[in-house]
């Protein structure tokens, strides 16, 4: 800090801003003094208010910069977050001279009854009259505005109700419970740990004309709650349950307090909406005997680490001493093909209802399940078209299996294991092993892996190999032959298994398949358990080899057809030379 001197008058300025101030203030005959001070040297120094008969202390704050101005700013702890924070450090009084209309209170000296922004002219006039104004000029700068009305706003410190994070060790208790929860993805744990660790006390009161009321009675003199507050909560709740939420706002204090009414005020505050949703563990789970008081899973977008996940956690630990959930799953947000957030103003919003109307609900569900929800999920007409193609691949596979099990009765036609042909045993074992992977993916909510596994199975193991190989058996052998019934036995097992895999995602399609299956179905697919008949232990290296070289053979045949060497694959006879000595290739 340095002095700006003219005669016996001094201005205290930031050294880096002194030259600029001298130029801007246009003070004739002023010089910059040689004496300088560090901020800590003048910390606590009392300075005279320019027009009130009081002194205020010099304090230090990280929010003050030397980019412009004087290096000193006015501090009003009741009118700004940074001012409030630095005021707490110096134990400054939180005095708010402005009412809820933006008008100075009647006991505000010199400015009583004036609207805050109109009072600016009065302040300039007072400074000029007291000869304490060095320079006045309009300054264009960033200022907070109401997002809805586009009008300038001010911050006011007002009496509120808080949940203390420190009293009774609530913050520490919440942190301990965070460690017991399974966070999906796992970075969610670190995210909420940081938020809880850095958060202030939770302000749970709001001044709104709608919402859940804070049913409190406050003593007019002491500010204390009524000693029977707990019993009054129940009394008020009963009244609201019978007559609706308006019962509280319309009721007189006498309705609840009787003779005590003259000493108390009824609060008009409403609860923070995050408190509403945050106590769903109590309002829903705790009130139903058939439900556990701890939810299996909370599911929401990544913004809810600051919102619902956190409000639920804090309220549950405060009330029950434990987290309200066993698992928390966080998903990303849906963006357009360019990765931009969807908004009506950009015209890039894709209506789910239109997608359902045009493509069907199952294709929308398939796109969602097939996307990696741990990051942002991209959607466009082209992406949905690819999902529709994937859906058709699955549906056509199931249609083929249904067509080839027509007339097959599992109770009378299904073969015992010793009669099933090797290829059919192989595909059944393949299906059983795939189910292990799919159930693990479902267990860990990796739905996109489920879809990838099913699509690969339909395209490669079934459509690209097994279903093609068994066509001759299905279409040329006798109806009750071992060859045909063996294939149908395998197909029925695959059908029973796959319809269950599909049900959580392609719900409507799975139910349609279930009702079309060979065995008479009177119930729903959604009442079934996973299919567990298949044997996953069978292996056959010869078939594995045939399956492995099948894509190569198909590629060669397609090329030969393209080159008009052959007209049909039936014109070919393949000879394989097997090396007896293993080679690397």
Coordinates of C-alpha atoms in Angstrom, one line a residue:
X1 CA 0.0 0.0 0.0
X2 CA 1.2 3.6 -0.6
X3 CA 0.1 7.1 0.2
X4 CA -1.2 9.6 -2.4
X5 CA -0.5 13.1 -1.0
X6 CA -1.8 16.6 -1.7
X7 CA -1.1 19.1 1.0
X8 CA -2.2 17.6 4.3
X9 CA -4.6 15.2 2.6
X10 CA -3.7 11.5 2.2
X11 CA -5.3 8.6 0.2
X12 CA -4.3 5.0 1.0
X13 CA -4.1 3.0 -2.2
X14 CA -2.6 -0.2 -3.5
X15 CA 0.9 0.5 -4.7
X16 CA 0.3 -1.1 -8.1
X17 CA -2.8 1.1 -8.7
X18 CA -1.5 4.4 -7.4
X19 CA -0.4 5.8 -10.8
X20 CA -3.6 4.8 -12.4
X21 CA -5.7 6.3 -9.6
X22 CA -3.7 9.6 -9.8
X23 CA -4.6 9.8 -13.5
X24 CA -8.2 8.8 -13.1
X25 CA -9.0 11.1 -10.2
X26 CA -7.4 14.1 -11.9
X27 CA -6.1 15.4 -8.6
X28 CA -3.9 18.4 -9.2
X29 CA -0.7 18.8 -7.3
X30 CA -0.8 15.3 -5.9
X31 CA 2.3 13.1 -5.5
X32 CA 2.9 9.5 -4.5
X33 CA 4.5 9.3 -1.1
X34 CA 7.6 7.3 -0.4
X35 CA 6.1 5.6 2.6
X36 CA 4.6 2.1 1.9
X37 CA 2.9 -0.4 4.1
X38 CA 2.1 -4.1 3.8
X39 CA -1.5 -5.2 4.2
X40 CA -0.7 -7.0 7.4
X41 CA 0.7 -3.7 8.9
X42 CA -2.6 -1.9 8.6
X43 CA -4.8 -4.9 9.4
X44 CA -7.2 -3.9 12.3
X45 CA -6.6 -0.2 11.7
X46 CA -9.8 1.7 12.5
X47 CA -11.0 4.2 9.8
X48 CA -13.8 6.8 10.0
X49 CA -17.0 6.2 8.1
X50 CA -17.4 8.9 5.4
X51 CA -20.8 10.1 6.7
X52 CA -21.8 8.0 9.8
X53 CA -20.5 8.7 13.2
X54 CA -18.7 5.3 13.6
X55 CA -15.4 3.7 12.8
X56 CA -14.8 0.4 10.9
X57 CA -11.8 -1.9 10.9
X58 CA -9.4 -2.5 8.0
X59 CA -9.5 -6.3 7.1
X60 CA -7.8 -8.5 4.6
X61 CA -9.5 -10.6 2.0
X62 CA -8.5 -12.9 -0.8
X63 CA -11.3 -11.7 -3.1
X64 CA -9.7 -8.2 -3.4
X65 CA -7.6 -7.8 -6.5
X66 CA -5.2 -5.2 -8.0
X67 CA -6.6 -5.4 -11.5
X68 CA -8.6 -2.2 -11.1
X69 CA -9.9 0.3 -8.5
X70 CA -8.0 1.2 -5.4
X71 CA -7.0 -2.1 -3.8
X72 CA -9.7 -1.5 -1.1
X73 CA -13.4 -2.4 -1.2
X74 CA -16.4 -1.9 1.0
X75 CA -17.4 -5.0 3.0
X76 CA -21.0 -5.8 3.9
X77 CA -21.3 -9.2 5.5
X78 CA -25.1 -9.2 5.1
X79 CA -24.9 -8.6 1.3
X80 CA -22.6 -11.0 -0.4
X81 CA -21.1 -14.5 0.0
X82 CA -17.5 -13.4 -0.1
X83 CA -18.2 -10.5 2.3
X84 CA -20.0 -12.9 4.6
X85 CA -17.1 -15.4 4.6
X86 CA -14.5 -12.7 5.3
X87 CA -16.8 -11.2 7.9
X88 CA -16.9 -14.5 9.8
X89 CA -13.1 -14.5 9.9
X90 CA -13.1 -11.1 11.6
X91 CA -16.3 -11.6 13.7
X92 CA -18.0 -8.7 12.0
X93 CA -21.7 -8.0 12.7
X94 CA -24.1 -9.2 10.1
X95 CA -26.3 -6.1 9.8
X96 CA -28.9 -5.9 7.0
X97 CA -30.6 -2.5 6.6
X98 CA -32.7 -3.5 3.6
X99 CA -36.2 -5.2 3.8
X100 CA -37.6 -7.9 1.5
X101 CA -38.9 -5.2 -0.9
X102 CA -35.4 -3.8 -1.4
X103 CA -36.2 -0.7 0.7
X104 CA -34.0 0.7 3.5
X105 CA -35.6 0.2 6.9
X106 CA -37.1 3.2 8.6
X107 CA -34.3 3.3 11.2
X108 CA -31.6 3.6 8.5
X109 CA -30.1 7.0 9.0
X110 CA -30.2 9.4 6.0
X111 CA -31.6 6.7 3.6
X112 CA -34.7 5.5 5.4
X113 CA -37.6 4.4 3.1
X114 CA -35.6 4.7 -0.1
X115 CA -35.3 1.9 -2.7
X116 CA -31.8 0.6 -2.9
X117 CA -30.9 1.5 -6.5
X118 CA -32.6 4.9 -6.3
X119 CA -30.7 5.6 -3.1
X120 CA -27.4 5.7 -5.1
X121 CA -28.0 9.4 -6.0
X122 CA -28.6 10.2 -2.3
X123 CA -25.3 8.6 -1.3
X124 CA -23.4 10.7 -3.9
X125 CA -25.1 13.8 -2.7
X126 CA -24.3 13.0 0.9
X127 CA -20.6 12.4 0.0
X128 CA -20.4 15.7 -1.9
X129 CA -22.0 17.6 1.0
X130 CA -19.6 16.1 3.5
X131 CA -16.6 16.9 1.2
X132 CA -15.6 13.2 1.2
X133 CA -16.1 12.4 -2.5
X134 CA -12.9 12.2 -4.5
X135 CA -14.3 11.2 -7.9
X136 CA -17.6 9.9 -9.2
X137 CA -18.2 8.4 -12.6
X138 CA -20.4 5.6 -14.0
X139 CA -18.7 2.3 -14.4
X140 CA -19.8 -0.6 -16.6
X141 CA -19.2 -4.0 -14.9
X142 CA -20.6 -7.4 -14.4
X143 CA -23.5 -7.5 -11.9
X144 CA -25.9 -10.3 -10.8
X145 CA -29.4 -10.3 -12.4
X146 CA -32.6 -12.4 -12.0
X147 CA -32.5 -15.1 -14.6
X148 CA -36.3 -14.8 -15.1
X149 CA -37.0 -11.0 -14.9
X150 CA -33.5 -9.9 -16.1
X151 CA -33.5 -7.2 -13.4
X152 CA -30.5 -6.5 -11.1
X153 CA -30.6 -8.1 -7.7
X154 CA -28.9 -7.8 -4.3
X155 CA -28.0 -10.4 -1.7
X156 CA -29.5 -10.1 1.7
X157 CA -28.7 -12.1 4.9
X158 CA -31.9 -13.2 6.5
X159 CA -32.8 -15.4 9.4
X160 CA -32.9 -19.1 8.2
X161 CA -33.1 -22.6 9.6
X162 CA -30.0 -24.8 9.2
X163 CA -28.9 -28.4 9.7
X164 CA -25.5 -28.1 11.3
X165 CA -22.8 -30.3 9.7
X166 CA -20.6 -30.0 12.8
X167 CA -22.9 -30.4 15.8
X168 CA -23.2 -34.0 16.9
X169 CA -20.5 -35.0 14.5
X170 CA -22.9 -35.2 11.5
X171 CA -20.2 -34.6 8.8
X172 CA -18.0 -37.3 10.2
X173 CA -20.9 -39.7 10.4
X174 CA -21.9 -39.0 6.8
X175 CA -18.3 -39.6 5.6
X176 CA -18.3 -43.0 7.4
X177 CA -21.5 -44.1 5.7
X178 CA -20.2 -43.0 2.3
X179 CA -17.5 -45.7 2.6
X180 CA -20.2 -48.4 3.1
X181 CA -22.1 -47.6 -0.1
X182 CA -21.3 -49.2 -3.5
X183 CA -20.9 -46.2 -5.9
X184 CA -21.4 -46.9 -9.6
X185 CA -19.2 -45.7 -11.3
X186 CA -16.7 -45.7 -8.5
X187 CA -15.6 -42.1 -9.1
X188 CA -19.0 -41.2 -7.6
X189 CA -17.6 -41.9 -4.1
X190 CA -14.8 -39.4 -4.4
X191 CA -17.1 -36.8 -5.9
X192 CA -19.6 -37.0 -3.0
X193 CA -16.8 -37.2 -0.4
X194 CA -15.4 -33.9 -1.6
X195 CA -18.8 -32.3 -1.7
X196 CA -19.7 -33.4 1.8
X197 CA -16.3 -32.4 3.1
X198 CA -16.5 -28.9 1.8
X199 CA -20.1 -28.1 2.1
X200 CA -21.4 -25.5 4.7
X201 CA -24.3 -26.1 7.0
X202 CA -27.5 -27.0 5.1
X203 CA -30.0 -24.2 4.9
X204 CA -33.4 -26.0 4.8
X205 CA -35.8 -23.0 4.9
X206 CA -37.2 -21.0 2.0
X207 CA -39.4 -18.0 1.7
X208 CA -41.9 -19.2 -0.9
X209 CA -45.7 -19.2 -1.3
X210 CA -45.8 -22.9 -2.1
X211 CA -44.1 -26.0 -0.8
X212 CA -44.0 -28.1 2.4
X213 CA -44.4 -25.8 5.4
X214 CA -42.0 -25.7 8.3
X215 CA -44.5 -26.2 11.1
X216 CA -42.7 -24.4 13.8
X217 CA -43.8 -22.0 16.6
X218 CA -41.1 -19.5 17.6
X219 CA -41.2 -17.5 20.9
X220 CA -41.6 -13.8 20.2
X221 CA -39.1 -12.7 22.8
X222 CA -36.5 -15.5 23.0
X223 CA -36.6 -16.9 19.5
X224 CA -36.8 -20.4 21.0
X225 CA -39.0 -23.2 19.6
X226 CA -42.1 -24.2 21.6
X227 CA -41.2 -26.8 24.2
X228 CA -43.8 -29.2 22.8
X229 CA -42.6 -29.0 19.3
X230 CA -42.4 -32.7 18.8
X231 CA -46.0 -33.3 19.8
X232 CA -47.1 -30.3 17.8
X233 CA -45.5 -31.8 14.7
X234 CA -47.8 -34.8 15.0
X235 CA -50.8 -32.6 15.7
X236 CA -50.1 -30.5 12.6
X237 CA -49.4 -33.6 10.5
X238 CA -52.8 -35.1 11.4
X239 CA -54.5 -31.9 10.5
X240 CA -52.7 -31.6 7.1
X241 CA -53.5 -35.3 6.4
X242 CA -57.2 -34.7 6.9
X243 CA -57.5 -31.2 5.3
X244 CA -54.6 -30.8 2.9
X245 CA -51.5 -28.7 3.0
X246 CA -53.5 -25.4 3.2
X247 CA -54.6 -26.4 6.7
X248 CA -51.3 -25.1 8.1
X249 CA -51.4 -21.8 6.2
X250 CA -55.0 -21.1 7.0
X251 CA -54.9 -22.2 10.6
X252 CA -54.7 -19.7 13.5
X253 CA -52.0 -20.2 16.2
X254 CA -54.8 -20.7 18.7
X255 CA -55.8 -23.9 16.9
X256 CA -52.6 -25.5 18.1
X257 CA -51.3 -23.5 21.1
X258 CA -54.4 -22.3 22.9
X259 CA -53.4 -19.9 25.7
X260 CA -49.7 -19.9 24.6
X261 CA -50.7 -18.4 21.2
X262 CA -50.1 -14.8 22.3
X263 CA -46.4 -15.5 23.0
X264 CA -45.5 -17.3 19.7
X265 CA -45.3 -16.6 16.0
X266 CA -46.2 -19.3 13.4
X267 CA -43.4 -19.6 10.8
X268 CA -44.3 -19.0 7.2
X269 CA -41.2 -20.6 5.8
X270 CA -41.3 -23.6 3.6
X271 CA -38.8 -26.5 3.3
X272 CA -36.0 -26.7 0.8
X273 CA -37.3 -29.0 -2.0
X274 CA -34.2 -31.1 -1.6
X275 CA -35.3 -31.8 2.0
X276 CA -38.7 -33.0 0.5
X277 CA -37.1 -35.5 -1.8
X278 CA -34.2 -36.2 0.6
X279 CA -36.5 -37.8 3.2
X280 CA -38.2 -40.2 0.8
X281 CA -36.4 -43.0 2.7
X282 CA -38.6 -42.1 5.6
X283 CA -41.8 -41.0 3.8
X284 CA -41.8 -44.1 1.6
X285 CA -39.6 -47.0 2.8
X286 CA -40.1 -46.5 6.5
X287 CA -43.9 -46.3 6.1
X288 CA -44.3 -49.6 4.2
X289 CA -43.9 -52.9 6.0
X290 CA -43.2 -54.8 2.8
X291 CA -40.2 -52.6 2.0
X292 CA -36.7 -52.5 3.6
X293 CA -35.8 -49.2 5.3
X294 CA -32.6 -49.1 3.2
X295 CA -33.1 -48.9 -0.6
X296 CA -31.2 -51.3 -2.9
X297 CA -30.4 -48.6 -5.4
X298 CA -30.7 -44.8 -5.9
X299 CA -30.5 -43.9 -9.6
X300 CA -30.1 -40.4 -11.0
X301 CA -27.9 -38.1 -13.1
X302 CA -24.4 -37.0 -12.1
X303 CA -25.8 -33.6 -10.9
X304 CA -27.5 -35.4 -8.0
X305 CA -24.3 -35.9 -6.0
X306 CA -25.0 -32.2 -5.1
X307 CA -28.7 -32.8 -4.8
X308 CA -30.8 -35.8 -4.0
X309 CA -28.0 -38.3 -3.3
X310 CA -26.5 -35.9 -0.8
X311 CA -29.8 -34.6 0.8
X312 CA -30.9 -38.2 1.3
X313 CA -27.6 -39.2 2.8
X314 CA -27.5 -36.3 5.3
X315 CA -31.1 -36.6 6.4
X316 CA -30.9 -40.4 6.7
X317 CA -27.7 -40.4 8.8
X318 CA -29.1 -37.6 11.0
X319 CA -32.4 -39.5 11.5
X320 CA -31.3 -43.2 11.4
X321 CA -27.6 -43.2 11.7
X322 CA -27.0 -44.9 8.4
X323 CA -27.1 -44.3 4.6
X324 CA -30.5 -44.7 3.0
X325 CA -29.2 -46.8 0.1
X326 CA -26.9 -49.8 -0.6
X327 CA -25.9 -48.7 -4.1
X328 CA -25.9 -45.4 -6.0
X329 CA -25.8 -45.4 -9.8
X330 CA -25.0 -42.2 -11.7
X331 CA -25.6 -41.8 -15.4
X332 CA -24.5 -39.1 -17.8
X333 CA -26.7 -36.8 -19.8
X334 CA -28.1 -37.1 -23.3
X335 CA -26.4 -34.9 -25.9
X336 CA -26.9 -34.5 -29.7
X337 CA -24.7 -36.0 -32.4
X338 CA -22.2 -33.1 -31.9
X339 CA -22.0 -33.6 -28.2
X340 CA -24.0 -30.5 -27.4
X341 CA -26.5 -30.2 -24.6
X342 CA -30.1 -30.4 -25.9
X343 CA -32.2 -27.3 -25.7
X344 CA -35.2 -25.8 -27.4
X345 CA -33.3 -22.7 -28.3
X346 CA -30.8 -24.7 -30.3
X347 CA -33.5 -26.8 -31.9
X348 CA -31.7 -30.0 -31.2
X349 CA -34.1 -31.6 -28.8
X350 CA -35.2 -35.2 -29.7
X351 CA -38.6 -36.1 -28.2
X352 CA -38.7 -39.6 -26.7
X353 CA -42.4 -39.7 -27.4
X354 CA -41.8 -39.1 -31.1
X355 CA -39.1 -41.8 -31.1
X356 CA -41.6 -44.2 -29.5
X357 CA -44.3 -43.3 -32.0
X358 CA -42.0 -43.8 -35.0
X359 CA -39.7 -46.7 -34.0
X360 CA -41.4 -48.2 -30.9
X361 CA -40.5 -48.2 -27.2
X362 CA -38.2 -51.2 -27.4
X363 CA -35.8 -49.5 -29.9
X364 CA -35.6 -46.5 -27.6
X365 CA -34.9 -48.9 -24.7
X366 CA -32.3 -50.7 -26.8
X367 CA -30.5 -47.5 -27.6
X368 CA -30.4 -46.5 -23.9
X369 CA -29.2 -50.0 -22.7
X370 CA -26.7 -50.2 -25.5
X371 CA -25.1 -46.8 -24.5
X372 CA -22.3 -46.5 -21.9
X373 CA -24.3 -44.5 -19.4
X374 CA -21.2 -43.6 -17.3
X375 CA -20.5 -40.8 -19.7
X376 CA -22.6 -38.5 -21.9
X377 CA -25.0 -40.5 -24.2
X378 CA -25.2 -39.3 -27.8
X379 CA -28.4 -39.7 -29.7
X380 CA -29.4 -38.8 -33.3
X381 CA -31.6 -40.1 -36.1
X382 CA -28.6 -42.1 -37.4
X383 CA -27.8 -43.6 -34.1
X384 CA -31.4 -44.6 -33.5
X385 CA -31.4 -46.1 -37.0
X386 CA -28.5 -48.3 -36.0
X387 CA -30.4 -49.3 -32.9
X388 CA -33.3 -50.3 -35.1
X389 CA -31.0 -52.4 -37.3
X390 CA -29.7 -54.1 -34.1
X391 CA -33.3 -54.7 -33.0
X392 CA -34.2 -56.3 -36.3
X393 CA -31.2 -58.6 -36.0
X394 CA -32.3 -59.8 -32.6
X395 CA -36.0 -60.1 -33.6
X396 CA -35.2 -62.0 -36.8
X397 CA -33.1 -64.5 -34.9
X398 CA -35.9 -65.1 -32.4
X399 CA -38.4 -65.4 -35.3
X400 CA -36.3 -68.1 -36.9
X401 CA -36.0 -70.0 -33.7
X402 CA -39.8 -69.8 -33.1
X403 CA -40.5 -70.9 -36.7
X404 CA -38.2 -73.9 -36.3
X405 CA -39.7 -74.9 -32.9
X406 CA -43.3 -74.8 -34.2
X407 CA -45.1 -78.0 -33.3
X408 CA -42.3 -78.9 -30.8
X409 CA -43.7 -79.8 -27.4
X410 CA -40.9 -79.7 -24.8
X411 CA -42.7 -82.1 -22.5
X412 CA -42.9 -84.9 -25.1
X413 CA -40.4 -84.1 -27.9
X414 CA -37.4 -82.9 -25.9
X415 CA -34.5 -85.4 -26.1
X416 CA -32.4 -86.6 -23.2
X417 CA -28.8 -85.4 -23.1
X418 CA -27.4 -88.8 -24.3
X419 CA -29.3 -88.5 -27.6
X420 CA -28.5 -84.9 -28.4
X421 CA -26.1 -84.4 -31.3
X422 CA -22.6 -82.9 -30.7
X423 CA -23.3 -79.7 -32.5
X424 CA -26.5 -79.1 -30.5
X425 CA -24.7 -79.8 -27.3
X426 CA -22.0 -77.4 -28.3
X427 CA -24.5 -74.5 -28.9
X428 CA -26.3 -75.3 -25.7
X429 CA -23.0 -75.1 -23.8
X430 CA -22.1 -71.9 -25.6
X431 CA -25.5 -70.4 -24.5
X432 CA -24.9 -71.5 -20.9
X433 CA -21.5 -69.9 -20.8
X434 CA -22.8 -66.8 -22.3
X435 CA -25.5 -66.6 -19.7
X436 CA -22.9 -66.5 -17.0
X437 CA -21.3 -63.4 -18.6
X438 CA -24.7 -61.8 -19.2
X439 CA -25.8 -62.3 -15.6
X440 CA -22.6 -60.8 -14.3
X441 CA -23.0 -57.8 -16.6
X442 CA -26.6 -57.3 -15.4
X443 CA -25.4 -57.7 -11.8
X444 CA -22.9 -54.9 -12.3
X445 CA -25.4 -52.7 -14.3
X446 CA -23.2 -53.0 -17.4
X447 CA -26.2 -53.0 -19.7
X448 CA -24.2 -52.1 -22.8
X449 CA -22.1 -55.2 -22.4
X450 CA -25.3 -57.3 -22.2
X451 CA -26.4 -55.9 -25.5
X452 CA -23.0 -56.4 -27.1
X453 CA -22.9 -60.0 -26.0
X454 CA -26.5 -60.7 -27.3
X455 CA -25.8 -59.1 -30.7
X456 CA -22.6 -60.9 -31.1
X457 CA -24.3 -64.2 -30.2
X458 CA -27.1 -63.6 -32.7
X459 CA -24.8 -62.5 -35.6
X460 CA -21.9 -64.9 -35.2
X461 CA -22.7 -68.0 -33.2
X462 CA -26.3 -68.3 -34.3
X463 CA -26.9 -66.5 -37.6
X464 CA -23.3 -66.9 -38.8
X465 CA -22.9 -70.5 -37.9
X466 CA -25.3 -72.7 -36.0
X467 CA -28.6 -71.8 -37.5
X468 CA -27.1 -72.0 -41.0
X469 CA -25.7 -75.5 -40.3
X470 CA -28.9 -77.0 -39.0
X471 CA -31.1 -75.9 -41.9
X472 CA -30.6 -79.1 -43.8
X473 CA -31.6 -81.2 -40.7
X474 CA -34.6 -79.0 -40.1
X475 CA -35.9 -79.0 -43.6
X476 CA -35.0 -82.5 -45.0
X477 CA -35.1 -85.0 -42.1
X478 CA -38.3 -86.6 -40.8
X479 CA -40.4 -84.7 -38.3
X480 CA -39.7 -87.1 -35.4
X481 CA -36.1 -88.0 -36.4
X482 CA -33.3 -87.7 -33.8
X483 CA -31.5 -85.2 -36.0
X484 CA -34.5 -82.8 -36.1
X485 CA -35.6 -83.2 -32.5
X486 CA -32.0 -82.7 -31.3
X487 CA -31.9 -79.4 -33.1
X488 CA -35.3 -78.4 -31.8
X489 CA -34.3 -79.4 -28.3
X490 CA -31.3 -77.1 -28.5
X491 CA -33.4 -74.3 -30.1
X492 CA -35.9 -74.5 -27.3
X493 CA -33.2 -74.2 -24.7
X494 CA -31.8 -71.2 -26.5
X495 CA -35.3 -69.7 -26.8
X496 CA -36.0 -70.2 -23.1
X497 CA -32.7 -68.6 -22.2
X498 CA -32.6 -65.7 -24.6
X499 CA -36.2 -64.5 -24.0
X500 CA -35.2 -64.0 -20.3
X501 CA -32.0 -62.1 -21.3
X502 CA -34.1 -59.7 -23.5
X503 CA -36.9 -59.1 -21.0
X504 CA -35.2 -56.3 -18.9
X505 CA -34.4 -54.3 -22.1
X506 CA -36.8 -55.4 -24.9
X507 CA -39.7 -55.8 -22.6
X508 CA -42.6 -55.7 -25.1
X509 CA -40.7 -57.9 -27.6
X510 CA -39.8 -60.4 -24.9
X511 CA -43.4 -60.7 -23.7
X512 CA -44.5 -61.2 -27.3
X513 CA -42.0 -64.0 -27.8
X514 CA -43.0 -65.6 -24.5
X515 CA -46.6 -65.8 -25.5
X516 CA -45.6 -67.3 -28.9
X517 CA -43.3 -70.1 -27.5
X518 CA -44.1 -73.8 -28.1
X519 CA -45.1 -74.6 -24.5
X520 CA -48.4 -73.1 -23.6
X521 CA -47.8 -69.9 -21.6
X522 CA -50.5 -68.4 -19.5
X523 CA -48.3 -66.2 -17.3
X524 CA -45.8 -63.5 -18.1
X525 CA -42.1 -63.5 -18.9
X526 CA -41.7 -61.0 -16.0
X527 CA -42.8 -63.7 -13.5
X528 CA -40.0 -66.1 -14.5
X529 CA -36.6 -66.7 -13.0
X530 CA -33.4 -67.2 -15.0
X531 CA -33.2 -70.4 -17.1
X532 CA -30.8 -72.8 -15.4
X533 CA -31.2 -76.2 -17.3
X534 CA -28.2 -75.7 -19.7
X535 CA -24.9 -77.5 -19.1
X536 CA -21.9 -75.1 -19.5
X537 CA -19.2 -77.8 -19.2
X538 CA -19.5 -79.4 -22.7
X539 CA -16.7 -78.7 -25.1
X540 CA -15.8 -79.9 -28.6
X541 CA -12.5 -78.8 -30.2
X542 CA -13.6 -80.0 -33.7
X543 CA -16.7 -77.8 -33.6
X544 CA -14.7 -74.9 -32.2
X545 CA -12.3 -75.2 -35.1
X546 CA -15.2 -75.3 -37.6
X547 CA -16.7 -72.3 -36.0
X548 CA -13.4 -70.4 -36.1
X549 CA -12.8 -71.0 -39.8
X550 CA -16.4 -70.4 -40.8
X551 CA -16.0 -66.7 -41.4
X552 CA -13.0 -67.4 -43.6
X553 CA -14.9 -69.9 -45.7
X554 CA -17.9 -67.5 -46.1
X555 CA -15.6 -64.7 -47.2
X556 CA -14.0 -66.9 -49.8
X557 CA -17.3 -68.1 -51.1
X558 CA -18.7 -64.5 -51.4
X559 CA -15.6 -63.6 -53.4
X560 CA -16.0 -66.6 -55.7
X561 CA -19.7 -65.8 -56.2
X562 CA -18.7 -62.1 -57.0
X563 CA -16.1 -63.3 -59.5
X564 CA -18.8 -65.7 -61.0
X565 CA -16.6 -68.7 -60.4
X566 CA -19.5 -70.4 -58.6
X567 CA -23.2 -69.7 -58.6
X568 CA -24.0 -71.4 -55.3
X569 CA -22.1 -72.6 -52.3
X570 CA -23.4 -76.1 -53.0
X571 CA -21.0 -76.2 -56.0
X572 CA -18.0 -76.2 -53.6
X573 CA -16.2 -79.0 -51.9
X574 CA -13.7 -77.9 -49.2
X575 CA -10.6 -79.9 -48.3
X576 CA -8.8 -79.0 -45.1
X577 CA -5.2 -80.0 -44.5
X578 CA -4.5 -80.2 -40.7
X579 CA -0.9 -79.8 -39.5
X580 CA 0.1 -82.4 -36.9
X581 CA 2.8 -80.1 -35.6
X582 CA 1.5 -76.8 -34.0
X583 CA 2.6 -73.7 -35.8
X584 CA 2.3 -70.0 -35.0
X585 CA 0.2 -68.1 -37.4

